[in-house]
PDB file of C-alpha atoms in Angstrom:
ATOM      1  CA  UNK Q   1     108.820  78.176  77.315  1.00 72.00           C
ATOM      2  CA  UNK Q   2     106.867  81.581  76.745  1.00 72.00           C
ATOM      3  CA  UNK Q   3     104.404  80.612  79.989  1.00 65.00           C
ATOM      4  CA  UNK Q   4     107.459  80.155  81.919  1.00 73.00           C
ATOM      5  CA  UNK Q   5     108.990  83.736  80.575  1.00 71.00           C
ATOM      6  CA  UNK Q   6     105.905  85.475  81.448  1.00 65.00           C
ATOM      7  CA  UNK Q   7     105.210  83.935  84.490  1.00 65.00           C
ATOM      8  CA  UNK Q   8     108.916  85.033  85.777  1.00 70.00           C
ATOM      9  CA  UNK Q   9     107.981  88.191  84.734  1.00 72.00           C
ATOM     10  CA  UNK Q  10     104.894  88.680  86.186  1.00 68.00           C
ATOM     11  CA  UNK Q  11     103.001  89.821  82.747  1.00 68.00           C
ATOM     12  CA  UNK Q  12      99.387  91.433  83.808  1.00 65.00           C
ATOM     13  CA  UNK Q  13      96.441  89.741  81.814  1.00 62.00           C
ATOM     14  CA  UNK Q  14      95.174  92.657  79.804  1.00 65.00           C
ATOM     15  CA  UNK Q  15      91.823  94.853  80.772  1.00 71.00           C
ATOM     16  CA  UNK Q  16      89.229  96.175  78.457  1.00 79.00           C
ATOM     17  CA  UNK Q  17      89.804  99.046  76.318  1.00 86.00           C
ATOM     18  CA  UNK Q  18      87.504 101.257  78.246  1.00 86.00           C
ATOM     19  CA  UNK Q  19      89.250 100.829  81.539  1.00 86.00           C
ATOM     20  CA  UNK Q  20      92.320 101.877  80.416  1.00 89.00           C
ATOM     21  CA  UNK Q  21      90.947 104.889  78.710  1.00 93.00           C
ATOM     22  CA  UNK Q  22      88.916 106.250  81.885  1.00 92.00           C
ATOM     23  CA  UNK Q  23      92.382 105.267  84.140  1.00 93.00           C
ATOM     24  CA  UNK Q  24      94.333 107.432  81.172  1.00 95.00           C
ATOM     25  CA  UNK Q  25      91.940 110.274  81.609  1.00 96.00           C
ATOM     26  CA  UNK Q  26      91.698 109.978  85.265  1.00 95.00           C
ATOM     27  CA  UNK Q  27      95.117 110.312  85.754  1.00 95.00           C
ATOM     28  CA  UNK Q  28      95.703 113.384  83.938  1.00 96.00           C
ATOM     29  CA  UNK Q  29      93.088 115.265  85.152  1.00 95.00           C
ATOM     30  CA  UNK Q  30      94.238 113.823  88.697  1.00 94.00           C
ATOM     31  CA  UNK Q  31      97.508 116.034  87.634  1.00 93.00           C
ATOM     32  CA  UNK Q  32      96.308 118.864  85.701  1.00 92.00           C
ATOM     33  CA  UNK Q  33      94.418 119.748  88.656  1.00 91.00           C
ATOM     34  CA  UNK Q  34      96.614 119.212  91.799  1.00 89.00           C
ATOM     35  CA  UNK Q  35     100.126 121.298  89.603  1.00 86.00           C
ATOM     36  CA  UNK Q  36      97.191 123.933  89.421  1.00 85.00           C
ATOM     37  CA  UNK Q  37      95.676 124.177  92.346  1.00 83.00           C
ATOM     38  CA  UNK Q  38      98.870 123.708  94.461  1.00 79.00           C
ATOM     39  CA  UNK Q  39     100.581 126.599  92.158  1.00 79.00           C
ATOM     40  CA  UNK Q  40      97.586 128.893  93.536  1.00 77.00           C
ATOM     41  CA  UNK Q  41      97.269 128.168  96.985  1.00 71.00           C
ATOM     42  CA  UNK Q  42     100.827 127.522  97.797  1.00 68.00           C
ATOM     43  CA  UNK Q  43     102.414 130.310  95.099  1.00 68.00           C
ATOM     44  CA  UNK Q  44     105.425 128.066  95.192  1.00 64.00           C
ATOM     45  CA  UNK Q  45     107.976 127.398  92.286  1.00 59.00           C
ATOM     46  CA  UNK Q  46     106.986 124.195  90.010  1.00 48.00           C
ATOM     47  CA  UNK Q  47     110.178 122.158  91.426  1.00 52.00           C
ATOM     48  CA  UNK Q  48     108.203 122.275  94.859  1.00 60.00           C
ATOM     49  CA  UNK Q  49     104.103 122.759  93.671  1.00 67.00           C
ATOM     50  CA  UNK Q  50     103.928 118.747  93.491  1.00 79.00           C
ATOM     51  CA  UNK Q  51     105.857 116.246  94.539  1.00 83.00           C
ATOM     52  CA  UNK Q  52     106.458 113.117  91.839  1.00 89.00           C
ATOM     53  CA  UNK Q  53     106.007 110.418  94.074  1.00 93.00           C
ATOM     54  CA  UNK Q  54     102.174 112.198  93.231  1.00 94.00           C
ATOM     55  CA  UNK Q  55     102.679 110.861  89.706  1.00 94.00           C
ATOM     56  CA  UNK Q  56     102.913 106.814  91.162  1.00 95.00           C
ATOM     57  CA  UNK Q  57     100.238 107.424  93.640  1.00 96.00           C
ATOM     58  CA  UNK Q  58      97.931 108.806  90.831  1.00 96.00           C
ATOM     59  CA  UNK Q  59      98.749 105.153  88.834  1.00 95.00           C
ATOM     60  CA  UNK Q  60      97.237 103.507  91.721  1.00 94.00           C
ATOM     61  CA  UNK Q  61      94.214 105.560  92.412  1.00 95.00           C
ATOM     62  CA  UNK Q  62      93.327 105.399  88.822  1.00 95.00           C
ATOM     63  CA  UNK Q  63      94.759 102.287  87.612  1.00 90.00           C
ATOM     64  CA  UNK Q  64      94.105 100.125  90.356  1.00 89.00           C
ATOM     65  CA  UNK Q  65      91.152 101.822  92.147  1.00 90.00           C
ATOM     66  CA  UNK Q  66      90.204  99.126  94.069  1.00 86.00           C
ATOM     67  CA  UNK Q  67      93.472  97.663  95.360  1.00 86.00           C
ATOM     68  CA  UNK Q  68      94.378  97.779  98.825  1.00 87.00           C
ATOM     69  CA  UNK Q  69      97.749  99.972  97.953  1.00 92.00           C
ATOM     70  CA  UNK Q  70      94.586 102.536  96.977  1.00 93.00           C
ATOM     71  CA  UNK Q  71      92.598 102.692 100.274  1.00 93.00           C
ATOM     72  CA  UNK Q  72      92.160 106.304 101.382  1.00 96.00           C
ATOM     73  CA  UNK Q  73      94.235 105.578 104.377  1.00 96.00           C
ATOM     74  CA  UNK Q  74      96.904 103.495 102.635  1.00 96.00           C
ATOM     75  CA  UNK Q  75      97.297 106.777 100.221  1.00 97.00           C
ATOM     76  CA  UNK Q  76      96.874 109.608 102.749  1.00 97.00           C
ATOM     77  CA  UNK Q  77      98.719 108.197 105.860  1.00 97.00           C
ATOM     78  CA  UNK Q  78     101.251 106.340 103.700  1.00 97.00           C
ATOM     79  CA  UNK Q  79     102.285 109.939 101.794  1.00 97.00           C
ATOM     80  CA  UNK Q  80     101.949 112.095 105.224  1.00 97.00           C
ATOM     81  CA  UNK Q  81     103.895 109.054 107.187  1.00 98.00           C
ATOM     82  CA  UNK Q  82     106.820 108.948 105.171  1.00 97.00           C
ATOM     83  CA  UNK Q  83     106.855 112.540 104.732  1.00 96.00           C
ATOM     84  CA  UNK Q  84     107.377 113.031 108.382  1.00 98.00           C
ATOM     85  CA  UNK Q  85     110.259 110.086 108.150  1.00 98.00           C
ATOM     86  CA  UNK Q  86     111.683 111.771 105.314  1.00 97.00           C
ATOM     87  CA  UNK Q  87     112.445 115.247 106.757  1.00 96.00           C
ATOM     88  CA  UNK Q  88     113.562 113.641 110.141  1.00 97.00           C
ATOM     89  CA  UNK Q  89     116.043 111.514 108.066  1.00 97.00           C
ATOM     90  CA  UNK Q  90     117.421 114.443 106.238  1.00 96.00           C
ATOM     91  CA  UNK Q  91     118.016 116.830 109.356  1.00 95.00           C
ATOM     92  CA  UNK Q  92     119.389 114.460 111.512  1.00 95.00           C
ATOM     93  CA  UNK Q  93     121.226 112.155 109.736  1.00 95.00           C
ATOM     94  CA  UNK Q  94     124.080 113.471 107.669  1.00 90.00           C
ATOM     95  CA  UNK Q  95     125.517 112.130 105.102  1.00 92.00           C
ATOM     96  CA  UNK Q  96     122.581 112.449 102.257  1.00 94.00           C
ATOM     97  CA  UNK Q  97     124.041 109.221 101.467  1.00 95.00           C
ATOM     98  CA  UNK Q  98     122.698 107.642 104.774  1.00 97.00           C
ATOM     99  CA  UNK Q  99     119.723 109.833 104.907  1.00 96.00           C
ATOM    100  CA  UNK Q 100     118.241 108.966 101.657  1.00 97.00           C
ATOM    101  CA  UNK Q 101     118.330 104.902 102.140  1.00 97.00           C
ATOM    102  CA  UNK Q 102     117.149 105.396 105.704  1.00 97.00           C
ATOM    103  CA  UNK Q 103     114.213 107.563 104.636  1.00 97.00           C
ATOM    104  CA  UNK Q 104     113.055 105.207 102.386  1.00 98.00           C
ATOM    105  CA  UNK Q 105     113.902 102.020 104.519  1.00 98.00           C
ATOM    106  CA  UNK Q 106     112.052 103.833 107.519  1.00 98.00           C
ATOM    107  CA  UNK Q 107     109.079 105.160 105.840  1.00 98.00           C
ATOM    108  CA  UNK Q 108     108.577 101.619 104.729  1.00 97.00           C
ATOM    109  CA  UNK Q 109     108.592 100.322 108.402  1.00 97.00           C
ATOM    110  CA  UNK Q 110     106.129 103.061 109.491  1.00 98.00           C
ATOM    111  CA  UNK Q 111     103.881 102.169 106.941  1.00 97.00           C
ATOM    112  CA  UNK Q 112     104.216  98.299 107.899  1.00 95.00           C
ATOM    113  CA  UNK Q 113     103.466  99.162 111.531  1.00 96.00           C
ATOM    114  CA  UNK Q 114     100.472 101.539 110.876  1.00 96.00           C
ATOM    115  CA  UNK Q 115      99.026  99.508 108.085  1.00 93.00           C
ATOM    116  CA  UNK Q 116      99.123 102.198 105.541  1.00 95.00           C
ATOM    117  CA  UNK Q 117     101.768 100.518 102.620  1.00 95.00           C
ATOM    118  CA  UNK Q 118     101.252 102.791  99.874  1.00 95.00           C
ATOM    119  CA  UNK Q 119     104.697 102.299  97.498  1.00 95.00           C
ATOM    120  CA  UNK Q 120     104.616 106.237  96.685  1.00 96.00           C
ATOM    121  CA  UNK Q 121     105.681 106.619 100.496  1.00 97.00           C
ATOM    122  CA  UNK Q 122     109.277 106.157  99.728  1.00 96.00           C
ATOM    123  CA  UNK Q 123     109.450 108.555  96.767  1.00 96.00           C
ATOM    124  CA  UNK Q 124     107.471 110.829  98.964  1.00 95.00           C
ATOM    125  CA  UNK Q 125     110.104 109.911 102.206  1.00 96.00           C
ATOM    126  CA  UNK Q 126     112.901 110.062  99.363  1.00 96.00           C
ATOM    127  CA  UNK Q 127     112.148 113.712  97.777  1.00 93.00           C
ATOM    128  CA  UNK Q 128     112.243 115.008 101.446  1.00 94.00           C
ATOM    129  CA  UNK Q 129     115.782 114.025 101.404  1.00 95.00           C
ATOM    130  CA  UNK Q 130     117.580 114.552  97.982  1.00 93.00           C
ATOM    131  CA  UNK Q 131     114.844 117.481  96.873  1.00 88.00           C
ATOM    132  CA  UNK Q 132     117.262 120.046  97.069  1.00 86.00           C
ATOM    133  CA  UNK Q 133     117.064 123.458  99.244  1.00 86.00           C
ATOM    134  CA  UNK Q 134     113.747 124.175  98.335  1.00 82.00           C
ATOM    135  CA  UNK Q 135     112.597 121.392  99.912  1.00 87.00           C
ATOM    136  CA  UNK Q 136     115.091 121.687 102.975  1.00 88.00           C
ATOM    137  CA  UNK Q 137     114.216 125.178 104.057  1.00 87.00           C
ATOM    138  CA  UNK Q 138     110.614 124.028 104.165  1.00 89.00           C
ATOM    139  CA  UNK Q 139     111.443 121.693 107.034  1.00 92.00           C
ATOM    140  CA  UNK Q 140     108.433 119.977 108.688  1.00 94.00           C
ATOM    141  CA  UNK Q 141     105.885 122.290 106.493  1.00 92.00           C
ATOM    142  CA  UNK Q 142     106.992 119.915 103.545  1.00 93.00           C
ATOM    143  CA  UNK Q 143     104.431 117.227 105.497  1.00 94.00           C
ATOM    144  CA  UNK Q 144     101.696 119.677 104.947  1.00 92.00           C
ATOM    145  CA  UNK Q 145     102.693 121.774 101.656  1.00 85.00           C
ATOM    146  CA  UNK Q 146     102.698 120.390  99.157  1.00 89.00           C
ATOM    147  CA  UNK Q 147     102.217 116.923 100.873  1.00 93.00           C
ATOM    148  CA  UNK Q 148      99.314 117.296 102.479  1.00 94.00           C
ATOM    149  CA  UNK Q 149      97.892 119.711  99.669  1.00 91.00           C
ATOM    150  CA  UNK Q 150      98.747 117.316  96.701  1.00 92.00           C
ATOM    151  CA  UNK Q 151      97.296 114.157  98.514  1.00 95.00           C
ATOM    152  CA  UNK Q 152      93.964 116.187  99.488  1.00 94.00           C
ATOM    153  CA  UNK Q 153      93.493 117.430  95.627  1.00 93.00           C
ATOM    154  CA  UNK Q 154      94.128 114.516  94.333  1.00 95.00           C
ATOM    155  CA  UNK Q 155      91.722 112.535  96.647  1.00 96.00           C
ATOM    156  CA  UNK Q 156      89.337 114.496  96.005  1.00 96.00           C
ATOM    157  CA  UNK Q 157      89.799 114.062  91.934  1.00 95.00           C
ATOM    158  CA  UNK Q 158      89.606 110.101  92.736  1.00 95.00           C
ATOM    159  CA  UNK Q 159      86.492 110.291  94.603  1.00 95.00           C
ATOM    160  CA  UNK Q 160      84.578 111.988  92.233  1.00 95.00           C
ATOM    161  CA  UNK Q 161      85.834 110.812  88.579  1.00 95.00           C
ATOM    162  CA  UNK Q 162      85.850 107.365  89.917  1.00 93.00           C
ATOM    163  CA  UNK Q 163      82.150 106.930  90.971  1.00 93.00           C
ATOM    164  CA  UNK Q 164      81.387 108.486  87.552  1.00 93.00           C
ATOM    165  CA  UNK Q 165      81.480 105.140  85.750  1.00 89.00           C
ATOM    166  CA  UNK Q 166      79.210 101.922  87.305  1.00 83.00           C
ATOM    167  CA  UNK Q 167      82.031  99.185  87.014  1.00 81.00           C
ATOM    168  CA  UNK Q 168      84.484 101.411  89.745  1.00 87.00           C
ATOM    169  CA  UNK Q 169      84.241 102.821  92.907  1.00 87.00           C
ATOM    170  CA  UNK Q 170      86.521 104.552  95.279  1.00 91.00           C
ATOM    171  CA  UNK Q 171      86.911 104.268  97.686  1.00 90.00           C
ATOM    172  CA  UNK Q 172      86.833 100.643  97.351  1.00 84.00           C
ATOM    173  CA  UNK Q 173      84.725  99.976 100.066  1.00 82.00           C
ATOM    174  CA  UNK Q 174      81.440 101.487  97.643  1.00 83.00           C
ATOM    175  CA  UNK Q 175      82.319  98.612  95.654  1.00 76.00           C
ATOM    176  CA  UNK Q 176      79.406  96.483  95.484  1.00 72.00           C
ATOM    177  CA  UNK Q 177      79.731  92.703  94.045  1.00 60.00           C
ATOM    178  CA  UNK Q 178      76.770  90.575  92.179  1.00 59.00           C
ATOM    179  CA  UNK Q 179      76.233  87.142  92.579  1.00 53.00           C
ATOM    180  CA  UNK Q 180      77.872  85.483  89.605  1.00 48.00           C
ATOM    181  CA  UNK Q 181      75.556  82.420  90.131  1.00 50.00           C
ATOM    182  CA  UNK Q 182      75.105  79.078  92.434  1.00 47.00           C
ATOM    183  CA  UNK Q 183      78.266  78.048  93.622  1.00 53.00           C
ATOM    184  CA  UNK Q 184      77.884  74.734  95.283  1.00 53.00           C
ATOM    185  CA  UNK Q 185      81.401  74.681  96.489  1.00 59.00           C
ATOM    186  CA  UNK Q 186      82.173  78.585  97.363  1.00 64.00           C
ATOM    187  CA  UNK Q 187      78.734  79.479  99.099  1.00 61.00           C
ATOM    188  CA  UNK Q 188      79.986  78.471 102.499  1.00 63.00           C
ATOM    189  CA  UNK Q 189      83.037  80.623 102.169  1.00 69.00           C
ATOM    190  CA  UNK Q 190      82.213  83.978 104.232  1.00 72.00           C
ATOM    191  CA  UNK Q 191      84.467  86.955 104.405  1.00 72.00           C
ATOM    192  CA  UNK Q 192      86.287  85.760 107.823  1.00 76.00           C
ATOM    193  CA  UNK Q 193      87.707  82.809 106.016  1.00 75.00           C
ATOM    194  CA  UNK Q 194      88.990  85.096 103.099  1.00 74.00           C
ATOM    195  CA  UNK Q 195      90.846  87.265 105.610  1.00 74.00           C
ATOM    196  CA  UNK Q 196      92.048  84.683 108.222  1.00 77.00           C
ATOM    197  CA  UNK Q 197      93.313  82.445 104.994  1.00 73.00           C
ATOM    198  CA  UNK Q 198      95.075  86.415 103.745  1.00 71.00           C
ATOM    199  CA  UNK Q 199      96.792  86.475 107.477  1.00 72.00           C
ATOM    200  CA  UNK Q 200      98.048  82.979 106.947  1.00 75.00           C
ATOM    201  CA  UNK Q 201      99.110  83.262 104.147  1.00 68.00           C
ATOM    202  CA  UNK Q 202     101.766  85.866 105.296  1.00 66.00           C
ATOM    203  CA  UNK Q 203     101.328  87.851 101.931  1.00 63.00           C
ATOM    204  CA  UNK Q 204     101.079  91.616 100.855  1.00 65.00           C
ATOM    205  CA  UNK Q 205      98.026  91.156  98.647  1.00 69.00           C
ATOM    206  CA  UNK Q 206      96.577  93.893  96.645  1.00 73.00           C
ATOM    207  CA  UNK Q 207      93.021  92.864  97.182  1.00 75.00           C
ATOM    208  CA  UNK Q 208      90.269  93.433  99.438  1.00 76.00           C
ATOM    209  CA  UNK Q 209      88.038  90.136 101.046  1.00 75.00           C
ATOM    210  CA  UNK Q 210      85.366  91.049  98.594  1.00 78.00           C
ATOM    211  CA  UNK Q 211      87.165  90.866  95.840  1.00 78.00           C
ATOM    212  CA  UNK Q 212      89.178  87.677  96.408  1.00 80.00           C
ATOM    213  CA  UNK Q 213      85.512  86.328  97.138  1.00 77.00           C
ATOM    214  CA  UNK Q 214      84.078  87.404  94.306  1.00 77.00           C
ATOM    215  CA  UNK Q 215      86.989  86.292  91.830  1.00 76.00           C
ATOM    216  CA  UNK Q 216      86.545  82.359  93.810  1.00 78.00           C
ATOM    217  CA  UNK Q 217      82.677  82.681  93.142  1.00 76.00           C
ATOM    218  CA  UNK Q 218      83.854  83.764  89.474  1.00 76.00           C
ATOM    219  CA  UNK Q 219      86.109  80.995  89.134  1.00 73.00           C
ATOM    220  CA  UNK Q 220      83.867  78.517  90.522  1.00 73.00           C
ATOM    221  CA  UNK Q 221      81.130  79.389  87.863  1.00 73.00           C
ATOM    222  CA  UNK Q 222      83.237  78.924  85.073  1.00 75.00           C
ATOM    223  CA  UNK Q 223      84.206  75.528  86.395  1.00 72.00           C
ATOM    224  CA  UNK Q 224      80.472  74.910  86.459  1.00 71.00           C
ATOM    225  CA  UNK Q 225      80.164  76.382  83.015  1.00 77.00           C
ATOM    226  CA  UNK Q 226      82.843  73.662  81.756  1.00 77.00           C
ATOM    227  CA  UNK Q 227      81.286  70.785  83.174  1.00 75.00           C
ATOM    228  CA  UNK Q 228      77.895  71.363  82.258  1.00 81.00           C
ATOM    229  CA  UNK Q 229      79.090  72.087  78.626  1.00 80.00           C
ATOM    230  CA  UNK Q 230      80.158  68.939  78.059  1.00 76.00           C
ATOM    231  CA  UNK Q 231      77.245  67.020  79.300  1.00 84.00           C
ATOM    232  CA  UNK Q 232      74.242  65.862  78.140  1.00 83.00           C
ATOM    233  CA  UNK Q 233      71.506  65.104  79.996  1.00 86.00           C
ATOM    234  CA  UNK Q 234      69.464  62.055  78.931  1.00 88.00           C
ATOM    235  CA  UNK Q 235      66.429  61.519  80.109  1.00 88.00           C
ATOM    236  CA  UNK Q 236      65.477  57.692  81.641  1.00 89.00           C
ATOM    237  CA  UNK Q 237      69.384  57.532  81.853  1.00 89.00           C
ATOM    238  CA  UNK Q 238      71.217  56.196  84.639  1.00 91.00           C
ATOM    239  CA  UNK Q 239      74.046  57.805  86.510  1.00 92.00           C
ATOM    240  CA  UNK Q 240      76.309  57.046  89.204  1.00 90.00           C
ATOM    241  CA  UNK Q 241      78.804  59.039  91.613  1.00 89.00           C
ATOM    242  CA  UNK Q 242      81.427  56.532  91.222  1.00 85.00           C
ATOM    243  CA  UNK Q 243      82.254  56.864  95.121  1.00 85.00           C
ATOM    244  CA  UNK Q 244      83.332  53.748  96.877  1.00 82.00           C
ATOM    245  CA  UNK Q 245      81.911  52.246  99.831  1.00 84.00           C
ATOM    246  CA  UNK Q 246      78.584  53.724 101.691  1.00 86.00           C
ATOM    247  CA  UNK Q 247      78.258  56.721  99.293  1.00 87.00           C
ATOM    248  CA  UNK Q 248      78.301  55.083  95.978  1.00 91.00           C
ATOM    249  CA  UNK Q 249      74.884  55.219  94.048  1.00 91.00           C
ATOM    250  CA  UNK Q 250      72.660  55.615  91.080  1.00 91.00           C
ATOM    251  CA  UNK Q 251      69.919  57.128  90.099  1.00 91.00           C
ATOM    252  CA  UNK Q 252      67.959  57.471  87.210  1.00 91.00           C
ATOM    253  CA  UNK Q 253      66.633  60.439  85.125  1.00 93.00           C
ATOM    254  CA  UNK Q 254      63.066  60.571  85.427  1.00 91.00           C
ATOM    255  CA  UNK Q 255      61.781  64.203  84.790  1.00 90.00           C
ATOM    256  CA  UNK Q 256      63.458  67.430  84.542  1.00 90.00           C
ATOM    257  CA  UNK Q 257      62.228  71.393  83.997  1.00 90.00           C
ATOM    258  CA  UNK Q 258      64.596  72.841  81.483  1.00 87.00           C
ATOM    259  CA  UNK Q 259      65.648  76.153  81.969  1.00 84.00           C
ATOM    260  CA  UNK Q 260      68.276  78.245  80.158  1.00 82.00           C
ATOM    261  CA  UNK Q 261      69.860  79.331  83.673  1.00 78.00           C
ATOM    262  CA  UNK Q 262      71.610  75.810  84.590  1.00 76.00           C
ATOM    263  CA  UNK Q 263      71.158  76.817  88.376  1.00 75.00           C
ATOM    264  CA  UNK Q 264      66.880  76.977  87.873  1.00 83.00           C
ATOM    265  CA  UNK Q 265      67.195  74.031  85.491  1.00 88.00           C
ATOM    266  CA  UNK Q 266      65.946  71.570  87.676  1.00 92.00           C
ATOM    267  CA  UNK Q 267      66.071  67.215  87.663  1.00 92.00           C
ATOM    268  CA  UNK Q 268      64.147  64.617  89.123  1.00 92.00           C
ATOM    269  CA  UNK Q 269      65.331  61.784  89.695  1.00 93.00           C
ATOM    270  CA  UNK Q 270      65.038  57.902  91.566  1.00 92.00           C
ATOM    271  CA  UNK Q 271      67.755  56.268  93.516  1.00 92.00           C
ATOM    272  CA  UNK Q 272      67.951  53.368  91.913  1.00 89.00           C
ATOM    273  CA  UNK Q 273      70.464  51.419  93.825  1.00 88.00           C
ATOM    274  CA  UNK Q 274      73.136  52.257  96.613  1.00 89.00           C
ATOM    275  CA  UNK Q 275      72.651  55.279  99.332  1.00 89.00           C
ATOM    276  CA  UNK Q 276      69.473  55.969  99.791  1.00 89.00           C
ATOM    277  CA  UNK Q 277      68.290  52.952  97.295  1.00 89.00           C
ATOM    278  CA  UNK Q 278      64.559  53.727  96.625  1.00 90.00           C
ATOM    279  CA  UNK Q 279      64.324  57.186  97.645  1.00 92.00           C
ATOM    280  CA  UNK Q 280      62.906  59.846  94.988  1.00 92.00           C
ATOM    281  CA  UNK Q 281      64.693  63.752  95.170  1.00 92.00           C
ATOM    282  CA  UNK Q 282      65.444  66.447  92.874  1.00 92.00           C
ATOM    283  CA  UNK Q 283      68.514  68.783  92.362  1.00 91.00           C
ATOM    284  CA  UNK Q 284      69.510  71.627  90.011  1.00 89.00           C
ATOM    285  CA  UNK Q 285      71.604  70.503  86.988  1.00 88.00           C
ATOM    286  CA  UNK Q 286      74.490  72.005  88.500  1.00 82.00           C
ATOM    287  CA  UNK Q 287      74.635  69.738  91.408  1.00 86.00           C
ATOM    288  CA  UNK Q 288      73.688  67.187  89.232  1.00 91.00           C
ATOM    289  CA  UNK Q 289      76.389  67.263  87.023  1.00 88.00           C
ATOM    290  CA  UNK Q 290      78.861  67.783  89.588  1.00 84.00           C
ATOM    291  CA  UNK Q 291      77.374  64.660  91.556  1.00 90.00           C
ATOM    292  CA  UNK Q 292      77.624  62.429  88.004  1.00 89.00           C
ATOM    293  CA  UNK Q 293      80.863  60.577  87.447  1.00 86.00           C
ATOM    294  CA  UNK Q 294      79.619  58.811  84.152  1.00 87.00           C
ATOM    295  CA  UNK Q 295      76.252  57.367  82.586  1.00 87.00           C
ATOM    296  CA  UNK Q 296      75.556  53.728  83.219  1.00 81.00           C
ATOM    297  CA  UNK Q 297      73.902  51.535  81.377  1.00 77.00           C
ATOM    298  CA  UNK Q 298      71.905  48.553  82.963  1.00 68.00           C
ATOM    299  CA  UNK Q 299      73.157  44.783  82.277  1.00 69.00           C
ATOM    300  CA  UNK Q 300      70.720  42.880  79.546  1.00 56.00           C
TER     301      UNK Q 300
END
């Protein structure tokens, strides 16, 4: 009953400590320094000096650094996109009751269309609407101040506090990935798969290729990390595949090289009957314990 509660709600599985202490300092230093900055260049009132769709966009570039909402251009084209939609909807459609669902409904087709969905858009598309007469006499400026100026300041902020710390990168793209191990079954997977399987899918998914590759490869050594824990390795034993037909076999244990990295630990062994009956090979103990149904033992 409680999976099924938090899998309705879509609970996050928690991160480390540290991650959401740099994403809690990054974030309000993202802020202190675009209110700030804004106030001096611009020398505008605090209502207009930064817009708070800037507060949701800062929870992704900090939060979620390496999500796809978080790209540079999903972030910068996304904010300046629906900007533009946002002012157009307010001087040309009139009621404000009309104009503020069709900014946000608009900017949200832009974004589709120019591959730039960044959910702060429709704040950003929504403030241009309902923001009061400061925001109206600006007009079209409103795309570039504070718009433009609270996107660029708080880019910047991103690009540099983020690459501070070895574990994030952003943009995203800086992000490099180490091999979590041998993975028998993921290794042939290549990025174009990821992708083409993303675009099949149909899905919004906050991910890049990389990192859906890398979480598979993570996933895939844990399942190697199971099987291996729960089997011993006997030498002058005999295993078989349990396959039927052609591919059945079994071979027998007749030397290995132990080595505390399952994927250099290495096994010799003789085929002792079945596919390839006679034959003599080795294998690492990861393939050999996924090739291993169960231990035989030989009729007396």
């Amino acid at each position: 009953m409680i999976k099924t509660v938090i899998g309705f709600l879509g609970i996050q599985s928690g991160v480390v400590f540290s991650e959401k202490m740099v994403a809690t300092l990054g974030g309000m230093l993202a802020i202190f320094f675009c209110f700030y900055t804004t106030l001096y260049f611009t020398g505008a009132t605090s209502s207009v000096a930064i817009l708070p769709s800037m507060g949701a966009s800062t929870v992704l570039l900090f939060a979620v650094p390496h999500g796809q909402l978080s790209t540079p251009w999903a972030f910068l084209a996304g904010n300046l996109i629906s900007a533009f939609v946002g002012v157009s909807c307010s001087q040309l459609i009139s009621p404000i009751t009309l104009a503020a669902p069709a900014a946000v409904a608009l900017s949200i087709l832009a974004m589709h269309f120019t591959r730039s969905l960044h959910p702060p858009g429709g704040a950003t598309a929504l403030a241009a609407v309902i923001g009061g007469p400061s925001i109206y006499e600006l007009g079209y400026w409103y795309v570039l101040t504070p718009t433009l100026i609270n996107c660029c300041i708080l880019f910047f902020v991103a690009l540099v506090f983020n690459n501070l710390f070895s574990w994030r990168r952003y943009p995203q793209s800086f992000m490099r990935y180490q091999s979590a191990g041998y993975h028998p079954d993921t290794r042939s997977i290549k990025m174009q798969h990821i992708h083409e399987a993303i675009k099949r899918s149909e899905l919004v998914i906050d991910a890049s290729d990389e990192q859906i590759k890398h979480i598979v490869d993570i996933a895939d050594a844990i399942y190697h990390e199971e099987l291996i824990a729960g089997f011993v390795l006997e030498p002058g034993a005999f295993y078989t595949n349990g396959e039927p037909g052609r591919n059945w076999s079994v071979r027998q244990v007749i030397d290995h090289r132990a080595h505390k990295d399952p994927s250099l630990y290495l096994i010799v062994y003789r085929v002792v009957d079945g596919d390839r009956k006679g034959t003599t090979d080795s294998c690492t103990l990861h393939e050999f314990v996924e090739w291993a149904e169960e231990k035989m033992r030989p009729k007396s």
